[in-house]
CSV table of N, CA and C and ligand atoms in Angstrom, one decimal:
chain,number,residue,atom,x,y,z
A,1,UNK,N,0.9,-1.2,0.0
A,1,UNK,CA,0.0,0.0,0.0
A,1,UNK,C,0.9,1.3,0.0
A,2,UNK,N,1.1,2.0,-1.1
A,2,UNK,CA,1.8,3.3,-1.5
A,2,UNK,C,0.9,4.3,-0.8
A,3,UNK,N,1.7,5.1,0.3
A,3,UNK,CA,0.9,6.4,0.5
A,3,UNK,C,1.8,7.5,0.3
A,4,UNK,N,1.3,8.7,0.5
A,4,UNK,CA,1.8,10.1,0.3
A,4,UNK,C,1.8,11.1,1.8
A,5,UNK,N,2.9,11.4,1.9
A,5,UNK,CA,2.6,12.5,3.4
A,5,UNK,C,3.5,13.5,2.7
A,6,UNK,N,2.9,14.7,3.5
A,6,UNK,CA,3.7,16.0,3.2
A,6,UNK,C,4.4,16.1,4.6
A,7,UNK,N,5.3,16.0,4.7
A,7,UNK,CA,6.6,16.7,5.7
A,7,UNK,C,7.6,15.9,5.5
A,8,UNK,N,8.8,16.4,6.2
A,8,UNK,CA,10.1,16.4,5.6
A,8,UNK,C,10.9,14.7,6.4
A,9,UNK,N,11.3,14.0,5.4
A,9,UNK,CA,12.0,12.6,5.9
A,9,UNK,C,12.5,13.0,7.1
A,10,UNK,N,12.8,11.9,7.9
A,10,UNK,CA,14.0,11.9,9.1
A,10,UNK,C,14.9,11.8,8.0
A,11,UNK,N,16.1,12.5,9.1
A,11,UNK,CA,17.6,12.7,8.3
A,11,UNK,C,18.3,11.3,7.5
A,12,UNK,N,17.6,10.1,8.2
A,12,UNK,CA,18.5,9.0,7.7
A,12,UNK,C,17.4,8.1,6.8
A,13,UNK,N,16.0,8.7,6.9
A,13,UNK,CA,15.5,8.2,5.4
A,13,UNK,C,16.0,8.7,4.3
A,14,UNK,N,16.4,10.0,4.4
A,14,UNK,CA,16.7,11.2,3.4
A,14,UNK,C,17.9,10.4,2.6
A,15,UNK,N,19.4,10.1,3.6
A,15,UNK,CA,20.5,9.4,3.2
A,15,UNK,C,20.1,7.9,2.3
A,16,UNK,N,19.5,7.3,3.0
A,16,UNK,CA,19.0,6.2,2.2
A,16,UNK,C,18.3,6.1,1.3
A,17,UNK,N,17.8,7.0,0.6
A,17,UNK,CA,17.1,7.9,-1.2
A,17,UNK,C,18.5,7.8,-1.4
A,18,UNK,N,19.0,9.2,-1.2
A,18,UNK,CA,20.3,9.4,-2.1
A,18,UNK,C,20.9,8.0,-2.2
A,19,UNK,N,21.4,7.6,-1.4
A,19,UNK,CA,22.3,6.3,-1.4
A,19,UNK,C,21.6,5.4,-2.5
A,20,UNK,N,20.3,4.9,-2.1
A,20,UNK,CA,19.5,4.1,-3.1
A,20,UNK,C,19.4,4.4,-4.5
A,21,UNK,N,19.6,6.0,-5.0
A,21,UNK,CA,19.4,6.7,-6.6
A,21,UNK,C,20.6,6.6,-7.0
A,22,UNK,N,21.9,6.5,-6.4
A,22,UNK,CA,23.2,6.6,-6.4
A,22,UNK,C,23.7,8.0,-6.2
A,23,UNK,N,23.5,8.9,-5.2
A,23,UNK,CA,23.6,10.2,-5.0
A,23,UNK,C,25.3,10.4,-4.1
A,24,UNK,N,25.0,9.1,-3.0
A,24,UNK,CA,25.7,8.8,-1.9
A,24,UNK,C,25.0,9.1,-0.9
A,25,UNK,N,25.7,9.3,0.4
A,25,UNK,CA,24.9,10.4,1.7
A,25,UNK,C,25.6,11.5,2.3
A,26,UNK,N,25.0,12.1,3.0
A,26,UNK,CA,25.7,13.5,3.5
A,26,UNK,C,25.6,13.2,5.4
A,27,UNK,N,26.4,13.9,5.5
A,27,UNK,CA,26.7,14.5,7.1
A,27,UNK,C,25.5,15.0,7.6
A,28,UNK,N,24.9,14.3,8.2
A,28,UNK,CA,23.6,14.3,9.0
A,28,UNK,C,23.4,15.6,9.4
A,29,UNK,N,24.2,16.3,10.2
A,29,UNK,CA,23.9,17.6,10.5
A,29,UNK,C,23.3,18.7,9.2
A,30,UNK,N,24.1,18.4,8.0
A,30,UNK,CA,24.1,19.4,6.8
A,30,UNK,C,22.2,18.5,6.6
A,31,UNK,N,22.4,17.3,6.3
A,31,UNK,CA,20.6,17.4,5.8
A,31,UNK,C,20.0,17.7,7.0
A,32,UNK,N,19.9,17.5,8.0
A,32,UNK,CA,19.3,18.5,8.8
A,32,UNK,C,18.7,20.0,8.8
A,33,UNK,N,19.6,20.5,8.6
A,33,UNK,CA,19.4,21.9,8.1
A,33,UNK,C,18.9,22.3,6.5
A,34,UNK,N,19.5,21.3,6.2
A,34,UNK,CA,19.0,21.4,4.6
A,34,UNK,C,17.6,21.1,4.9
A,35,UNK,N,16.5,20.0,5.2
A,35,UNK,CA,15.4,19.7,5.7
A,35,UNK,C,14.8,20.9,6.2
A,36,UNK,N,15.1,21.6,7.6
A,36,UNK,CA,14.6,22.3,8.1
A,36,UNK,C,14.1,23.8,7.2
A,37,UNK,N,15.1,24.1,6.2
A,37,UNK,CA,15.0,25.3,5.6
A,37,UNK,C,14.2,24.7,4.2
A,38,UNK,N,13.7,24.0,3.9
A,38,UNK,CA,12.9,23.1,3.0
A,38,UNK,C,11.3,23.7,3.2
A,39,UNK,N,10.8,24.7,2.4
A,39,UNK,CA,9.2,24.9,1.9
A,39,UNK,C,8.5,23.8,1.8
A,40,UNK,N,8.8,22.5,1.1
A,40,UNK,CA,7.4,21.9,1.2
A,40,UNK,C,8.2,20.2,0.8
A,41,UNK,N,8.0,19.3,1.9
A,41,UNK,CA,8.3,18.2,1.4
A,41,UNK,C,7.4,17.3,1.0
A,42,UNK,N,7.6,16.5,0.2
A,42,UNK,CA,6.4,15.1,-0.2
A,42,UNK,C,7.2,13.9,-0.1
A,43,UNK,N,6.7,12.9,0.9
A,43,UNK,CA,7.5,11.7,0.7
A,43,UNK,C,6.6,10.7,0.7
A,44,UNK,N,7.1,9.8,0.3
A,44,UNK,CA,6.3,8.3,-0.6
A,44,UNK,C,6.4,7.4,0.3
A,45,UNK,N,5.7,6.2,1.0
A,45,UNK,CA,5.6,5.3,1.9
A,45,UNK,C,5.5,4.0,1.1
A,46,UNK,N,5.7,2.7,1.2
A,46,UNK,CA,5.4,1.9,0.5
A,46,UNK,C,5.4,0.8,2.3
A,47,UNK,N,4.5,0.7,3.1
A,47,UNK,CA,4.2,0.2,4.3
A,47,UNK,C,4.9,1.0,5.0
A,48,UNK,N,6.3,0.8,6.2
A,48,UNK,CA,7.0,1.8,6.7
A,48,UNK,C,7.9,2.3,6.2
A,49,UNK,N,8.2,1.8,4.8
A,49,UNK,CA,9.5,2.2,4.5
A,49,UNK,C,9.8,3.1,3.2
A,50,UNK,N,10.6,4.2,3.4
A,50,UNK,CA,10.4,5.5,2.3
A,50,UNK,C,10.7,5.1,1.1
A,51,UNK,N,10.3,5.1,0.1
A,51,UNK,CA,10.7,5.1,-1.3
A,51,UNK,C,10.5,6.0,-2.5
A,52,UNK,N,10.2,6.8,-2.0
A,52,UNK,CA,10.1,8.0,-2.7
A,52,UNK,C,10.4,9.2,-1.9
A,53,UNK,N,10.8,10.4,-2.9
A,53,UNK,CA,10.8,11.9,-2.4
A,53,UNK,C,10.7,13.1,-3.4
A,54,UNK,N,10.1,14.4,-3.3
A,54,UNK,CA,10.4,15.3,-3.2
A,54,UNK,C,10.3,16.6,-2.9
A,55,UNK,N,11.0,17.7,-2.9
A,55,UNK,CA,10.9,19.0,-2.3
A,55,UNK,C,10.6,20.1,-3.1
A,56,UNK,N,10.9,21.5,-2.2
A,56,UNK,CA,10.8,22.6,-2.9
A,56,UNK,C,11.2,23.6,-2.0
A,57,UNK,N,12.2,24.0,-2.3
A,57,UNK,CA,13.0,24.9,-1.9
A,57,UNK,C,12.7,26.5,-2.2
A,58,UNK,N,13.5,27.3,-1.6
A,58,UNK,CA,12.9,29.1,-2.7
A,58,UNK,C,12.9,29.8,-1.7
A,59,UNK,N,12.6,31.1,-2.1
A,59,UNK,CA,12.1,32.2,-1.1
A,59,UNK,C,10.7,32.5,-1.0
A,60,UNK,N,9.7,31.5,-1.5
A,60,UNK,CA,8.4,31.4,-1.3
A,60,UNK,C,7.9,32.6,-2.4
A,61,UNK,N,8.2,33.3,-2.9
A,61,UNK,CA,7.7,34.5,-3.4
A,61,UNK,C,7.9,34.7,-4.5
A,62,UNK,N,9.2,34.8,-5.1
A,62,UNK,CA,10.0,35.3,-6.1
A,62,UNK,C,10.2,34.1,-6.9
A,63,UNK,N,11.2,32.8,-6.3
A,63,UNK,CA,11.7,31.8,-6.8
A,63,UNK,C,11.7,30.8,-6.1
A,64,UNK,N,11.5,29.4,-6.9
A,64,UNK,CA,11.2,28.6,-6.2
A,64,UNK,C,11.9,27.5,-7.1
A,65,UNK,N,12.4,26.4,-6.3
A,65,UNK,CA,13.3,25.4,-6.9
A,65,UNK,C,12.7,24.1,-6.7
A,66,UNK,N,12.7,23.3,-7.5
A,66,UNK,CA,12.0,21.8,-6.9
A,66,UNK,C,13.6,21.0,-6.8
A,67,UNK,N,13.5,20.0,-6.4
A,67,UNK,CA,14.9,19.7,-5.9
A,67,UNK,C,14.7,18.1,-5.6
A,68,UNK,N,15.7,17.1,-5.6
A,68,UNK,CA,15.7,15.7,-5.1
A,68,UNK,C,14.5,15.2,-5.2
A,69,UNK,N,14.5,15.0,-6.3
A,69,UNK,CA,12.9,14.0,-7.0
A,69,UNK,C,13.7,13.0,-7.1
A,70,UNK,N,13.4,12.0,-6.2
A,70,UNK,CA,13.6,10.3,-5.9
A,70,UNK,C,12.5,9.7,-5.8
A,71,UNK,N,13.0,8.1,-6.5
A,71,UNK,CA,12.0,7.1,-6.4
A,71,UNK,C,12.9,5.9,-6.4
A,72,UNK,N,13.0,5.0,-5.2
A,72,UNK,CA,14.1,4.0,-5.4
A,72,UNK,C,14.2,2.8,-6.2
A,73,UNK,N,15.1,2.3,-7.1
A,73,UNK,CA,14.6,1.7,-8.4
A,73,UNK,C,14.2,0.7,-8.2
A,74,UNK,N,13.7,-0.1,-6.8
A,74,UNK,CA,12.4,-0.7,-6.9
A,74,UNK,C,11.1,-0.6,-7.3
A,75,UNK,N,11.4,0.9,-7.3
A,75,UNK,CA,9.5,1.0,-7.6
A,75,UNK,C,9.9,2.0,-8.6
A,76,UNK,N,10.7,2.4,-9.6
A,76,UNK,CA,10.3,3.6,-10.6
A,76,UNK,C,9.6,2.7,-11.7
A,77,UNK,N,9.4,3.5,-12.7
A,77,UNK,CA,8.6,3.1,-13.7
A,77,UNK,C,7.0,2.9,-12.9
A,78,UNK,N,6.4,3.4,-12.4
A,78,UNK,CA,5.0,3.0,-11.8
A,78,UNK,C,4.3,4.3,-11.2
A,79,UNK,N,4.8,5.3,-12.0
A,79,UNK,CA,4.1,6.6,-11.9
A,79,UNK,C,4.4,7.4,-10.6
A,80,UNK,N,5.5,6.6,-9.9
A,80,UNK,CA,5.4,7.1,-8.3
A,80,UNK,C,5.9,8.9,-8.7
A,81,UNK,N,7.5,8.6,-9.7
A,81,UNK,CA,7.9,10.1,-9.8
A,81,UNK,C,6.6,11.2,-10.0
A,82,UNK,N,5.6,10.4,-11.0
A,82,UNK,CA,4.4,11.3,-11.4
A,82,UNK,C,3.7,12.0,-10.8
A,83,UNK,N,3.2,11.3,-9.2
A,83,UNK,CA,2.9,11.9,-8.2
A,83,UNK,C,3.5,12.6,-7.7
A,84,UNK,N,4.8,12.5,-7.1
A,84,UNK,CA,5.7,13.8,-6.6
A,84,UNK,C,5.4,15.0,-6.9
A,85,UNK,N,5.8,14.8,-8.5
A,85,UNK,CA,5.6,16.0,-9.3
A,85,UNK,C,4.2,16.8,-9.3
A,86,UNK,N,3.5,15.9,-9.3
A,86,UNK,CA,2.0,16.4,-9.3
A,86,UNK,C,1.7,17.3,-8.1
A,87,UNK,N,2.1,16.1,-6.7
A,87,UNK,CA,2.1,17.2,-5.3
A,87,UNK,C,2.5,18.9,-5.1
A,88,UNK,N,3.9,18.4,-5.6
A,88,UNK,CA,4.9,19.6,-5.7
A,88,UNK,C,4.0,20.2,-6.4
A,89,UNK,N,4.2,20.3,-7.6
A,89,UNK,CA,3.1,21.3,-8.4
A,89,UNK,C,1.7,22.0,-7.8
A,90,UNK,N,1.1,21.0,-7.4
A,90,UNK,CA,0.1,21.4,-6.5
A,90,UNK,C,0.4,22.9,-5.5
A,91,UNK,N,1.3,22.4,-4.9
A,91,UNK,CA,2.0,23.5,-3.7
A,91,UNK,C,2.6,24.6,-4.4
A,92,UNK,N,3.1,24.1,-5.4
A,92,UNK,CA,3.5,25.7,-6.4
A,92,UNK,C,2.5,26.4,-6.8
A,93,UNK,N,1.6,25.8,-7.6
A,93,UNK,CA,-0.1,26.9,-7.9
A,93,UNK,C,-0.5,26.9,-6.5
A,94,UNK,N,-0.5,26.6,-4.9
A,94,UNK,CA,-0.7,27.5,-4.2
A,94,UNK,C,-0.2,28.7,-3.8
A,95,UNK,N,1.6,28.8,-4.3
A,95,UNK,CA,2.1,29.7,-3.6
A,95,UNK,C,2.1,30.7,-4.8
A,96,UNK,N,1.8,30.4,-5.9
A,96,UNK,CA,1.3,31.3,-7.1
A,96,UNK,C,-0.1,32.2,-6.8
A,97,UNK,N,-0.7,31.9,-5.8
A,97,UNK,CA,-2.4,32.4,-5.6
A,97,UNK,C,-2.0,33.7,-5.1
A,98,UNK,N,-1.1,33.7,-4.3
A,98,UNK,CA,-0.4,35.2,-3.7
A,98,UNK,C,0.6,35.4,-4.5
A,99,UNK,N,1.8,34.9,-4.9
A,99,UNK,CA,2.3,35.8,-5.9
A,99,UNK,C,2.6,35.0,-7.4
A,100,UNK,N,1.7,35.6,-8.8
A,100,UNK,CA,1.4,34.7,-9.8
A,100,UNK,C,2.9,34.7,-10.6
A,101,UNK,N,3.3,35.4,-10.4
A,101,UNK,CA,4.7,35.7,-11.0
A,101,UNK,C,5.9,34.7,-10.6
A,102,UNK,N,5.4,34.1,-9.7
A,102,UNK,CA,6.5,33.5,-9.2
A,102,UNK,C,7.3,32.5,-9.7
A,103,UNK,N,9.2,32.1,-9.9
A,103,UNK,CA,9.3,31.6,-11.5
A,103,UNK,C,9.7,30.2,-10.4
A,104,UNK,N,9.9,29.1,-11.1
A,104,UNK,CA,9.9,28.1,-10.8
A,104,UNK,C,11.3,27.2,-11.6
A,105,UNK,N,12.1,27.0,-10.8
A,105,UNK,CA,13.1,26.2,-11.7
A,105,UNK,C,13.4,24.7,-11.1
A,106,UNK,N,14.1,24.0,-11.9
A,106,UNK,CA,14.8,23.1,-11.4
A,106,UNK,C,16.1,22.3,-12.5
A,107,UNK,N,16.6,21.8,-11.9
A,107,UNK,CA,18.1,21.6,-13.3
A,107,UNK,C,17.9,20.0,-13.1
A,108,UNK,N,17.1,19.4,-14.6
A,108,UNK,CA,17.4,18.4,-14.7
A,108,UNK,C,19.0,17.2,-14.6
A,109,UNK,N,18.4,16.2,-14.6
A,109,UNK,CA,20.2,15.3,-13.9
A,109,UNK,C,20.1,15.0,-15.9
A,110,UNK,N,21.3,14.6,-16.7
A,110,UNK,CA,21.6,14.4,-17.9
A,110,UNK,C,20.3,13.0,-17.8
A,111,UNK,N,19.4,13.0,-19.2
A,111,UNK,CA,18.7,12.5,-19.6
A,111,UNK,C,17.7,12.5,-18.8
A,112,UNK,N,16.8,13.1,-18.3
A,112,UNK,CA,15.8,13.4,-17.2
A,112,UNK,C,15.2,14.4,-17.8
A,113,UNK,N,15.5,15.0,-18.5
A,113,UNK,CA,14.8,16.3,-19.3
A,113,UNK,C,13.1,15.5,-19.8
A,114,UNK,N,13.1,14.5,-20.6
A,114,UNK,CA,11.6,13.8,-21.0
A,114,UNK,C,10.7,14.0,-19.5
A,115,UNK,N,11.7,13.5,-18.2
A,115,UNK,CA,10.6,13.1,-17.6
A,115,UNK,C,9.5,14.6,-17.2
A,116,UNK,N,10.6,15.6,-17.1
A,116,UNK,CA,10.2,17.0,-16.4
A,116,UNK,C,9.1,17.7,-17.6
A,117,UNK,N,9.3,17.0,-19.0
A,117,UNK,CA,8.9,17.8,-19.7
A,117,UNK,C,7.0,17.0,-20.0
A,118,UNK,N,7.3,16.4,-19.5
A,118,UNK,CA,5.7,16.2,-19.4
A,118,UNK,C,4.7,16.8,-18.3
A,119,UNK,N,5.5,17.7,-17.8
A,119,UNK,CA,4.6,18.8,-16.3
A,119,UNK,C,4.8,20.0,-17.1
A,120,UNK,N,5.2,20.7,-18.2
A,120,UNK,CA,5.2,21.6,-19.3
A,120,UNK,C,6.5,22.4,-18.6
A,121,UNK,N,7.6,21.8,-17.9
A,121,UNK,CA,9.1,22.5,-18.0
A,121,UNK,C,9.6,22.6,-19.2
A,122,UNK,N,10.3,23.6,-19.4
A,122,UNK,CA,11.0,23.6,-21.1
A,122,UNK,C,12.6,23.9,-20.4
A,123,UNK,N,13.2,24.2,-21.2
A,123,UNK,CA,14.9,24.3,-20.9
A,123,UNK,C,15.0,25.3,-20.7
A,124,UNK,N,16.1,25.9,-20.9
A,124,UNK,CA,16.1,27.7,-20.5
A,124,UNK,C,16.3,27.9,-22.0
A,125,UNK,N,17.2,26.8,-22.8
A,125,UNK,CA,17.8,27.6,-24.2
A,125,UNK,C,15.8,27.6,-25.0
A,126,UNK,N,15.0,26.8,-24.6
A,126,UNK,CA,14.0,26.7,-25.3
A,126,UNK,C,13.0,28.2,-24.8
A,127,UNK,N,13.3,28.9,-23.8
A,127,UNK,CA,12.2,29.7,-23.4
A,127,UNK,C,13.2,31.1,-23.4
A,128,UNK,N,14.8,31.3,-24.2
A,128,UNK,CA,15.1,31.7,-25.2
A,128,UNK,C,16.3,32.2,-23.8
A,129,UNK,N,16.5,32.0,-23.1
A,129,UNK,CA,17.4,32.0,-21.3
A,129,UNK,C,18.8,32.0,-21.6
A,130,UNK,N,19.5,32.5,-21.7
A,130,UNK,CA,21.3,31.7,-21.4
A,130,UNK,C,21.2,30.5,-20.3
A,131,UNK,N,22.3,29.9,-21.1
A,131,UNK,CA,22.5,28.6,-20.1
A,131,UNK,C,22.5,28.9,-18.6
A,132,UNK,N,21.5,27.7,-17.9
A,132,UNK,CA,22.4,27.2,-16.4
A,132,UNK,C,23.8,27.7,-15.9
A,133,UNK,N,24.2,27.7,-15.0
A,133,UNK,CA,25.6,27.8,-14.4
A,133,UNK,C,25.5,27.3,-13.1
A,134,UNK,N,26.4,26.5,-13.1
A,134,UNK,CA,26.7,25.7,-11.4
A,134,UNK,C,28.3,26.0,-11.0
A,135,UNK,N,28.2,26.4,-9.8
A,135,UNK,CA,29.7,26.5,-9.3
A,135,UNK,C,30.4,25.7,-8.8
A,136,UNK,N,31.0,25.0,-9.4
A,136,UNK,CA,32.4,23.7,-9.2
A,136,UNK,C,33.2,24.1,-8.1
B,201,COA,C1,13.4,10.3,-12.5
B,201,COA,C2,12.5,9.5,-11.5
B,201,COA,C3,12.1,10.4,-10.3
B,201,COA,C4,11.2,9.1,-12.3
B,201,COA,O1,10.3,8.5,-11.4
B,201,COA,P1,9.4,7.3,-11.8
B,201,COA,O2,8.5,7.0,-10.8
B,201,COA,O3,10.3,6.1,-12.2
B,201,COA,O4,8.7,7.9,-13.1
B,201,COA,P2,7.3,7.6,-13.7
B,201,COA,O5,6.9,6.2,-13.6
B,201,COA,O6,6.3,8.6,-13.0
B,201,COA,O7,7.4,8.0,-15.2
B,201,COA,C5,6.8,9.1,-15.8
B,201,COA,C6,7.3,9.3,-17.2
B,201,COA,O8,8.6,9.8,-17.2
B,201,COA,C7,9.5,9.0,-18.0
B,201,COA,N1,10.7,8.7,-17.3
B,201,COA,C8,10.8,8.1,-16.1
B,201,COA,N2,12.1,8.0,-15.7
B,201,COA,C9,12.8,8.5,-16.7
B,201,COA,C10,14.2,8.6,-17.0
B,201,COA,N3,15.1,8.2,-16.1
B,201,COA,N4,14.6,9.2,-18.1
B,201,COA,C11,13.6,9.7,-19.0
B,201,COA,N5,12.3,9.5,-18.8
B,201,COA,C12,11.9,9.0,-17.7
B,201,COA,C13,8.7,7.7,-18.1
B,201,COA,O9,9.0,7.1,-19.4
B,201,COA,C14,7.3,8.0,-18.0
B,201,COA,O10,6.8,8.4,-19.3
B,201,COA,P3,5.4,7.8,-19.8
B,201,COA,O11,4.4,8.4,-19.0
B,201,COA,O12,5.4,8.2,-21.2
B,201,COA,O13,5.5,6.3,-19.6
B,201,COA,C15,13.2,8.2,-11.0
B,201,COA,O14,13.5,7.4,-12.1
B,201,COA,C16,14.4,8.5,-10.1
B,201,COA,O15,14.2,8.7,-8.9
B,201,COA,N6,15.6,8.4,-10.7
B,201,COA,C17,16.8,8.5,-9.9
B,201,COA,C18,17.0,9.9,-9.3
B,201,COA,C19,16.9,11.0,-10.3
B,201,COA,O16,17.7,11.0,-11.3
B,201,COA,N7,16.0,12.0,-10.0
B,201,COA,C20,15.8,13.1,-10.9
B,201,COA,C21,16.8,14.1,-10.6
B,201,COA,S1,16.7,15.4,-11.8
């Protein structure tokens, strides 16, 4: 039985996504804080145990980031990512009701672009943007 809750994993389900997508894990204290400063989590239950996730990060107003969309590859392919996204989304058109302007990003992982692009994300080169930049 797959369920859906809104709030944020314990720190050591969180590690065990990353670990399980092949992300690795982090120093407990840092997801901690990462977690706590997190706008809106959705995590996936499959009986007690997490198998899915994701978030959304931002300044609530201006910009908003969706971020660590996991599904552990036991269970992808079965629409789980679909719902995430749908949640998330959900909580973006609410934070849109107060400000409509609000832009919404996220930086797909190399070949993940199809999956985002069925929620109507486009690239930045397609909505005419200069590239992304990430600091190494
Ligand atoms: C990407 C991910 C979240 C998708 O979740 P999922 O539950 O397997 O996806 P769904 O079953 O909801 O698939 C929805 C659609 O996206 C497509 N899709 C799913 N995974 C994809 C992938 N890895 N690459 C391209 N398209 C993908 C599916 O083909 C499906 O299309 P369809 O509706 O035409 O059949 C999951 O594969 C995952 O966690 N991957 C590892 C972590 C990761 O890379 N996250 C994304 C970071 S940007």
């Amino acid at each position: 039985m797959i369920r859906y809750e809104e709030k944020n994993p314990t720190v050591d389900e969180f590690n065990y996504l990353t670990k399980k997508v092949g992300w690795g894990i982090r120093d407990k204290e840092v997801v901690k804080e990462a977690l706590n400063n997190t706008i809106y989590s959705i995590c996936v239950y499959d009986e007690q145990n997490i198998i899915g996730y994701g978030r959304i990060i931002g300044d609530k107003t201006i910009f908003l980031y969706i971020q660590d969309i996991m599904v552990i590859p036991e269970f992808q392919g079965k629409k789980i990512g679909t719902s995430i996204m749908e949640n998330i989304l959900k909580k973006v058109n609410e934070l849109k009701i107060k400000n409509p302007n609000i832009r919404t990003y996220l930086g797909a992982s190399e070949g993940k672009e199809k999956f985002y692009k069925k929620f109507g994300f486009i690239t930045r080169k397609e909505a005419k943007l200069g590239e992304a930049m990430i600091l190494k």
